[in-house]
XYZ file of C-alpha atoms in Angstrom:
340
model
C -21.632 18.670 -17.660
C -25.080 19.652 -16.060
C -28.640 19.003 -16.953
C -31.862 17.182 -16.122
C -32.755 14.154 -18.434
C -36.237 13.814 -19.810
C -38.522 11.092 -18.218
C -37.987 8.952 -21.354
C -34.254 8.593 -20.469
C -35.058 6.877 -17.058
C -33.131 3.860 -16.470
C -31.056 4.307 -19.556
C -27.533 5.337 -20.312
C -27.181 8.840 -21.729
C -24.126 9.464 -24.109
C -22.468 12.655 -25.058
C -19.493 13.706 -27.127
C -16.953 16.052 -25.431
C -14.449 17.813 -27.761
C -11.373 19.840 -26.669
C -9.441 22.113 -28.881
C -5.881 23.558 -28.363
C -4.669 27.069 -29.259
C -2.886 25.587 -32.465
C -6.102 24.045 -33.744
C -5.559 20.538 -32.471
C -8.519 18.754 -31.031
C -9.570 15.486 -29.323
C -12.884 14.065 -28.435
C -14.168 11.623 -25.905
C -17.358 9.828 -25.346
C -19.028 10.330 -22.006
C -21.764 7.907 -20.718
C -24.028 8.781 -17.894
C -26.245 6.174 -16.192
C -29.641 7.753 -15.522
C -31.272 6.333 -12.502
C -35.276 6.155 -12.265
C -36.966 8.295 -10.015
C -36.618 7.456 -6.276
C -33.872 5.002 -6.900
C -30.307 5.303 -5.022
C -28.078 7.520 -7.084
C -25.243 5.263 -6.102
C -26.556 1.602 -5.800
C -23.072 0.223 -5.044
C -19.702 1.610 -3.940
C -16.485 0.308 -5.114
C -13.817 0.798 -2.546
C -10.121 -0.035 -2.365
C -7.422 -0.125 0.347
C -3.987 0.528 -1.181
C -0.500 0.680 0.299
C 1.315 2.738 -2.233
C 4.909 1.547 -1.279
C 6.458 4.911 -0.371
C 4.061 6.772 -2.508
C 4.969 4.791 -5.602
C 8.434 6.101 -5.428
C 9.882 2.595 -5.622
C 8.917 2.242 -9.424
C 9.363 4.211 -12.394
C 6.292 6.257 -13.295
C 4.600 5.275 -10.247
C 2.040 8.044 -10.097
C 1.057 7.460 -13.793
C 0.689 3.787 -13.066
C -1.609 4.411 -10.082
C -3.825 6.666 -12.035
C -4.184 4.199 -14.873
C -4.989 1.361 -12.224
C -7.676 3.384 -10.739
C -9.269 4.599 -13.936
C -9.235 1.178 -15.492
C -10.955 -0.423 -12.765
C -13.566 2.284 -12.078
C -12.828 2.513 -8.305
C -14.910 5.062 -6.261
C -13.092 5.492 -2.977
C -9.597 4.577 -1.915
C -7.898 4.418 1.464
C -4.219 5.005 0.982
C -1.230 3.971 3.204
C 2.376 5.072 2.695
C 1.186 8.221 0.738
C 4.411 9.952 1.513
C 2.550 13.080 2.463
C 1.409 14.122 -0.972
C -0.280 11.076 -2.826
C -3.797 11.698 -1.627
C -3.631 15.385 -2.791
C -1.833 14.622 -6.018
C -4.035 11.635 -7.118
C -7.152 13.535 -5.928
C -6.316 16.695 -8.061
C -5.362 14.550 -11.099
C -8.548 12.602 -11.132
C -10.718 15.661 -10.136
C -11.800 13.883 -6.911
C -12.167 14.986 -3.185
C -9.408 13.899 -0.960
C -8.013 14.017 2.526
C -4.232 14.025 2.952
C -4.219 12.934 6.709
C -0.404 13.701 7.325
C 2.528 11.898 5.952
C 1.213 8.251 5.869
C -2.628 8.026 5.466
C -4.919 9.555 2.947
C -8.428 9.100 1.307
C -9.447 9.950 -2.333
C -13.226 9.910 -3.244
C -15.051 10.273 -6.376
C -17.966 11.548 -4.212
C -17.742 14.422 -1.723
C -16.072 14.129 1.474
C -18.228 15.889 3.855
C -16.178 15.620 7.216
C -12.613 15.013 7.968
C -11.394 13.443 11.284
C -8.412 14.587 13.153
C -5.000 14.007 11.894
C -3.124 10.949 13.365
C -0.773 13.514 14.934
C -3.779 15.052 16.789
C -5.655 11.876 17.730
C -2.607 9.644 18.669
C -4.011 6.943 16.461
C -2.562 5.227 13.490
C -5.897 6.084 11.799
C -7.878 8.672 9.839
C -11.585 8.910 9.139
C -13.878 10.683 6.851
C -17.607 10.717 5.858
C -18.475 10.583 2.154
C -21.775 11.917 0.753
C -23.258 9.497 -1.882
C -26.725 10.942 -2.319
C -27.559 14.543 -1.666
C -31.187 13.986 -2.026
C -31.308 11.393 0.830
C -28.461 12.766 2.792
C -26.882 9.333 2.529
C -23.316 8.863 3.629
C -20.572 6.193 4.331
C -18.206 6.371 7.256
C -14.820 5.272 6.436
C -11.751 4.593 8.775
C -8.307 3.938 7.342
C -5.459 2.488 9.311
C -1.925 1.571 9.102
C -0.763 -0.647 12.044
C 2.718 -1.345 13.383
C 4.703 -3.797 11.226
C 7.336 -5.237 13.527
C 7.654 -7.972 14.642
C 5.489 -9.595 12.004
C 3.291 -12.299 13.406
C 3.186 -14.826 10.452
C 6.986 -14.737 10.272
C 7.131 -15.487 13.984
C 4.684 -18.257 13.394
C 5.881 -19.786 10.001
C 9.541 -19.375 10.525
C 9.940 -18.919 14.409
C 7.467 -21.669 15.183
C 6.475 -19.705 18.389
C 3.699 -20.855 20.748
C 0.237 -19.109 20.384
C 0.874 -17.376 23.795
C 4.250 -15.980 22.649
C 2.527 -14.935 19.296
C -0.004 -12.910 21.182
C 2.603 -11.274 23.307
C 4.599 -10.272 20.311
C 1.381 -8.874 18.688
C 1.099 -6.628 21.705
C 4.757 -5.870 21.456
C 4.317 -4.759 17.841
C 1.658 -2.040 18.931
C -0.926 -3.681 16.711
C -3.090 -5.015 19.576
C -3.436 -1.736 21.496
C -3.760 0.121 18.239
C -6.779 -1.778 16.896
C -8.272 -1.683 20.304
C -7.956 2.174 20.397
C -9.119 2.610 16.820
C -12.361 0.411 17.457
C -13.022 2.519 20.600
C -12.816 5.589 18.510
C -15.150 4.154 15.956
C -18.005 3.621 18.677
C -20.265 6.512 17.482
C -20.168 5.425 13.816
C -20.631 1.791 14.763
C -23.669 2.695 16.861
C -25.396 4.283 13.797
C -24.177 1.642 11.223
C -27.741 0.506 10.473
C -28.274 3.911 8.927
C -24.822 4.767 7.717
C -22.577 1.940 6.579
C -19.062 1.927 8.264
C -15.988 0.777 6.486
C -12.584 -0.151 8.196
C -9.796 -0.611 5.683
C -5.995 -0.233 5.780
C -2.823 -2.065 6.021
C -3.176 -4.082 9.268
C 0.215 -5.755 8.989
C -1.407 -8.935 10.119
C -3.676 -11.774 8.880
C -7.043 -12.531 9.707
C -8.001 -15.205 12.292
C -10.540 -16.331 9.831
C -7.750 -17.525 7.643
C -6.010 -19.420 10.319
C -8.354 -22.136 11.043
C -7.989 -25.951 11.805
C -8.957 -26.734 8.266
C -6.421 -24.403 6.813
C -3.487 -25.478 9.222
C -1.606 -22.403 8.275
C 2.099 -23.213 9.111
C 0.968 -26.219 11.186
C -1.357 -24.117 13.550
C -4.798 -25.201 14.327
C -5.982 -21.552 14.860
C -4.559 -18.203 15.782
C -6.784 -15.478 17.217
C -5.026 -12.522 15.528
C -6.146 -9.445 17.513
C -6.326 -7.220 14.472
C -9.341 -9.190 13.184
C -10.799 -10.449 16.315
C -11.198 -6.990 17.924
C -13.122 -5.484 14.825
C -15.476 -8.704 14.628
C -16.179 -8.435 18.281
C -17.324 -4.864 17.538
C -19.811 -5.952 14.838
C -17.480 -5.562 11.714
C -17.371 -8.128 9.020
C -14.331 -9.358 6.985
C -15.534 -8.596 3.546
C -13.354 -11.016 1.827
C -14.538 -13.926 4.051
C -18.185 -12.895 3.708
C -17.986 -13.974 -0.070
C -15.259 -16.509 0.323
C -15.841 -18.221 3.492
C -13.540 -21.177 2.871
C -9.800 -20.139 3.748
C -8.478 -23.375 2.094
C -10.223 -22.800 -1.342
C -9.384 -18.927 -1.033
C -6.428 -18.244 1.179
C -6.724 -14.517 0.914
C -2.993 -13.969 0.258
C -1.743 -10.322 -0.129
C 1.939 -10.456 1.105
C 4.181 -10.125 -0.590
C 3.303 -9.094 -4.074
C 6.881 -8.071 -4.804
C 9.330 -10.497 -3.131
C 8.564 -14.258 -3.736
C 10.819 -15.418 -0.940
C 11.546 -14.648 2.637
C 15.085 -14.000 3.842
C 17.052 -17.348 3.674
C 14.975 -18.367 0.795
C 11.737 -19.437 2.580
C 8.439 -18.857 0.754
C 6.563 -15.838 2.201
C 3.109 -15.659 0.711
C 0.812 -14.535 3.646
C -2.463 -12.637 4.056
C -2.000 -9.104 5.496
C -4.444 -6.437 4.379
C -8.338 -6.602 4.580
C -11.329 -4.447 4.463
C -14.087 -4.810 7.270
C -17.485 -3.340 7.224
C -20.544 -2.908 9.630
C -24.191 -2.333 8.715
C -27.038 -4.180 6.875
C -25.612 -3.725 3.410
C -24.197 -6.527 1.316
C -20.491 -7.007 0.600
C -18.781 -8.263 -2.483
C -14.982 -8.229 -2.742
C -13.670 -7.003 -6.142
C -12.942 -10.260 -7.902
C -9.121 -10.907 -8.338
C -6.247 -9.240 -6.901
C -3.580 -6.766 -8.137
C -0.532 -8.738 -9.062
C 2.465 -6.625 -9.140
C 5.298 -8.850 -10.374
C 8.724 -9.358 -8.775
C 11.050 -6.441 -7.854
C 14.021 -6.225 -10.136
C 15.972 -3.915 -12.234
C 16.123 -0.953 -9.857
C 12.396 -0.777 -9.371
C 11.387 -0.635 -13.035
C 8.583 -3.116 -12.746
C 4.840 -2.714 -12.296
C 4.979 -3.532 -8.663
C 3.673 -0.436 -7.129
C 1.872 -1.670 -4.025
C 2.904 -3.250 -0.694
C 0.952 -5.367 0.082
C -1.498 -6.079 -2.789
C -4.484 -3.739 -2.855
C -7.754 -5.183 -1.642
C -11.091 -4.085 -2.931
C -14.745 -4.566 -2.203
C -18.138 -3.484 -3.537
C -20.597 -2.238 -0.996
C -24.141 -2.895 -2.127
C -26.152 0.129 -1.061
C -29.486 -0.991 -2.455
C -32.405 -1.835 -0.057
C -32.124 -5.431 1.409
C -34.871 -6.568 -1.250
C -32.675 -5.604 -4.265
C -30.664 -7.742 -6.500
C -27.797 -9.479 -4.948
C -25.619 -10.442 -7.736
C -21.934 -10.451 -7.765
C -20.449 -9.069 -11.012
C -16.789 -9.479 -11.780
C -14.709 -6.504 -11.334
C -11.061 -7.828 -12.163
C -8.189 -6.067 -10.293
C -5.374 -8.202 -11.784
C -2.893 -6.499 -14.031
C -2.981 -7.466 -17.663
């Protein structure tokens, strides 16, 4: 559908009826709504983004791809950073939705409702557990968003070392380096330097499966697993580079809002110990406001040969990036992620 709305339609929602007919005469209709922006206003006032580990591309549940598409469409997501895409998920989801996409090797991918104008090197070329893209959100203004998507090393897993191993903080830090996560996040942030330098003009998002919690969750007040604080490098290093934890921007109290994402599937750790811990987050740099998408996508426990609704590992984390000028409204509007 193309066209130029009349001036009288400014700041209103235009509607149209679309009808499709098959060769046998069958037909179906759909109502299409188009928000008409006033002259000079940003075409995209906010961007709804999501980080999503697909759990081996969704192969661990029946009808995984269909459930993924339903999830995205029902929640009106704009941009998704994918992990565990199994080499095809970004392409298949992008084509099914009619979106742009970047299948960055076997693991990582990005799908976007808005055009991807540049694609960074494949992880196999850069040596980083990361991929990056630029997304054009307004052709008139040349406005773009720089997005980085990562999937860091998963073992040894720091919260298990802390909560079940009771290791000293020094040993936890040594094990973080052993896992590869510490040098990985340092290398990724160095690679982001050019984008971060221009973050005042072009917002920068860092999302992914960090396989680690945020140091902003492990505070003296929270006393996670008995620790006063733990400076987990995967969140400390981005913060030192000027990135902000989007969840903690809106929910600064880690006691009231723990930020739990792991595990959405298994309610217990090996041996029967509880294992509900933070793991995935989104970080951002720039002058723009951040609002996490309210709620989390609950999957339900794994059972019956993977027939459940749990098609993510860990729970996907979303945020709304407010792209309006600083003087614009700063309301947080609910956008539930939870399964119904």
